[in-house]
Amino acid sequence: MNISHIEHIGIAVKSIENSLPYYENVLGLKCYNIEEVTDQKVKTAFFKVGQTKIELLEPTAEDSTIAKFIEKKGEGVHHIAFAVSDVVESLADVESKGVQLIDKAPRGGAEGLQIAFLHPKSTGSVLTELCQ
Ligand code: CO
C-alpha cells in the first residue's frame, strides 16, 4: 500500500445548494465541479484545499447510502479518501491483513477516479476510500 496524500474528505449534506455559502463565502473556497454519480445516487460538489479536496455528497434518492447516513447520524464527515498508486494492489494488500472490504474491485467514482471502500468495521469506524 502506497498512500501519497489525502485525496478528499467526503461530507454528507442534505443540500449542496444550501451548503455552498458556508464553503464559498465563509471559508473562501471555490466550487469547481458539481457532478452526479448515478450508480451511487449522489450529487457531488468539489473544492480544492491544496492537493486535497472537500467532496460534498448530497443524496439523489431515498435509498442512497448518503440518505441513510444522514438519517442515522445527521450531516457531517462521511469518509476519508486516500490517494494510492494502485487500487487493485492496495485492496489485495489490506485484505491479506484481514481488513473487510466493501468493494472487492475498484469502481468508477466522481472525477473519473477508480475507487474502492474499506469496511468501517475494520478501520476504527472511519469509512475509508482508496482512490487512484
Ligand atoms: Co469519496
CSV table of N, CA and C and ligand atoms in Angstrom, one decimal, residues 7-11 40 44 46 55 57 78-81 109-110 113 115 117 129 131, ligand 1:
chain,number,residue,atom,x,y,z
A,7,GLU,N,-6.7,12.3,-0.7
A,7,GLU,CA,-7.3,12.8,-1.9
A,7,GLU,C,-8.5,13.7,-1.7
A,8,HIS,N,-9.4,13.2,-0.8
A,8,HIS,CA,-10.5,14.1,-0.4
A,8,HIS,C,-11.1,13.6,0.9
A,9,ILE,N,-11.9,14.5,1.4
A,9,ILE,CA,-12.8,14.2,2.6
A,9,ILE,C,-14.2,14.4,2.1
A,10,GLY,N,-15.0,13.3,2.3
A,10,GLY,CA,-16.4,13.3,1.9
A,10,GLY,C,-17.3,13.8,3.0
A,11,ILE,N,-18.1,14.7,2.7
A,11,ILE,CA,-19.0,15.3,3.7
A,11,ILE,C,-20.5,15.1,3.2
A,40,GLN,N,-24.1,5.7,-7.5
A,40,GLN,CA,-24.1,5.9,-6.1
A,40,GLN,C,-25.2,6.8,-5.6
A,44,THR,N,-22.4,15.4,-6.3
A,44,THR,CA,-21.1,15.8,-5.6
A,44,THR,C,-20.7,17.2,-6.0
A,46,PHE,N,-17.2,19.8,-5.5
A,46,PHE,CA,-15.8,19.7,-5.1
A,46,PHE,C,-15.2,21.1,-4.9
A,55,GLU,N,-15.3,17.0,-0.7
A,55,GLU,CA,-16.3,16.5,-1.6
A,55,GLU,C,-17.6,16.5,-0.8
A,57,LEU,N,-21.5,15.6,-0.5
A,57,LEU,CA,-22.3,14.5,-1.1
A,57,LEU,C,-23.8,14.7,-0.7
A,78,HIS,N,-18.3,12.0,6.3
A,78,HIS,CA,-18.8,10.7,5.9
A,78,HIS,C,-17.7,9.7,5.6
A,79,HIS,N,-16.6,10.2,4.9
A,79,HIS,CA,-15.5,9.3,4.7
A,79,HIS,C,-14.2,10.1,4.4
A,80,ILE,N,-13.1,9.4,4.5
A,80,ILE,CA,-11.8,9.9,4.1
A,80,ILE,C,-11.2,9.1,3.0
A,81,ALA,N,-10.7,9.8,2.0
A,81,ALA,CA,-10.2,9.1,0.8
A,81,ALA,C,-8.7,9.3,0.6
A,109,GLY,N,-15.7,6.3,-9.7
A,109,GLY,CA,-16.2,7.3,-8.9
A,109,GLY,C,-16.3,8.7,-9.6
A,110,ALA,N,-16.6,9.7,-8.8
A,110,ALA,CA,-16.6,11.1,-9.4
A,110,ALA,C,-15.2,11.4,-10.0
A,113,LEU,N,-12.2,8.9,-11.2
A,113,LEU,CA,-11.3,8.1,-10.4
A,113,LEU,C,-11.8,6.7,-10.2
A,115,ILE,N,-12.3,3.9,-7.5
A,115,ILE,CA,-12.4,4.0,-6.1
A,115,ILE,C,-12.8,2.6,-5.5
A,117,PHE,N,-14.0,1.1,-1.3
A,117,PHE,CA,-14.2,1.4,0.1
A,117,PHE,C,-13.8,0.2,0.9
A,129,GLU,N,-11.9,5.3,1.9
A,129,GLU,CA,-11.9,5.1,0.4
A,129,GLU,C,-10.5,5.1,-0.1
A,131,CYS,N,-8.4,5.7,-3.6
A,131,CYS,CA,-8.7,6.1,-5.0
A,131,CYS,C,-7.4,6.3,-5.8
B,1,CO,CO,-15.2,9.9,-1.9
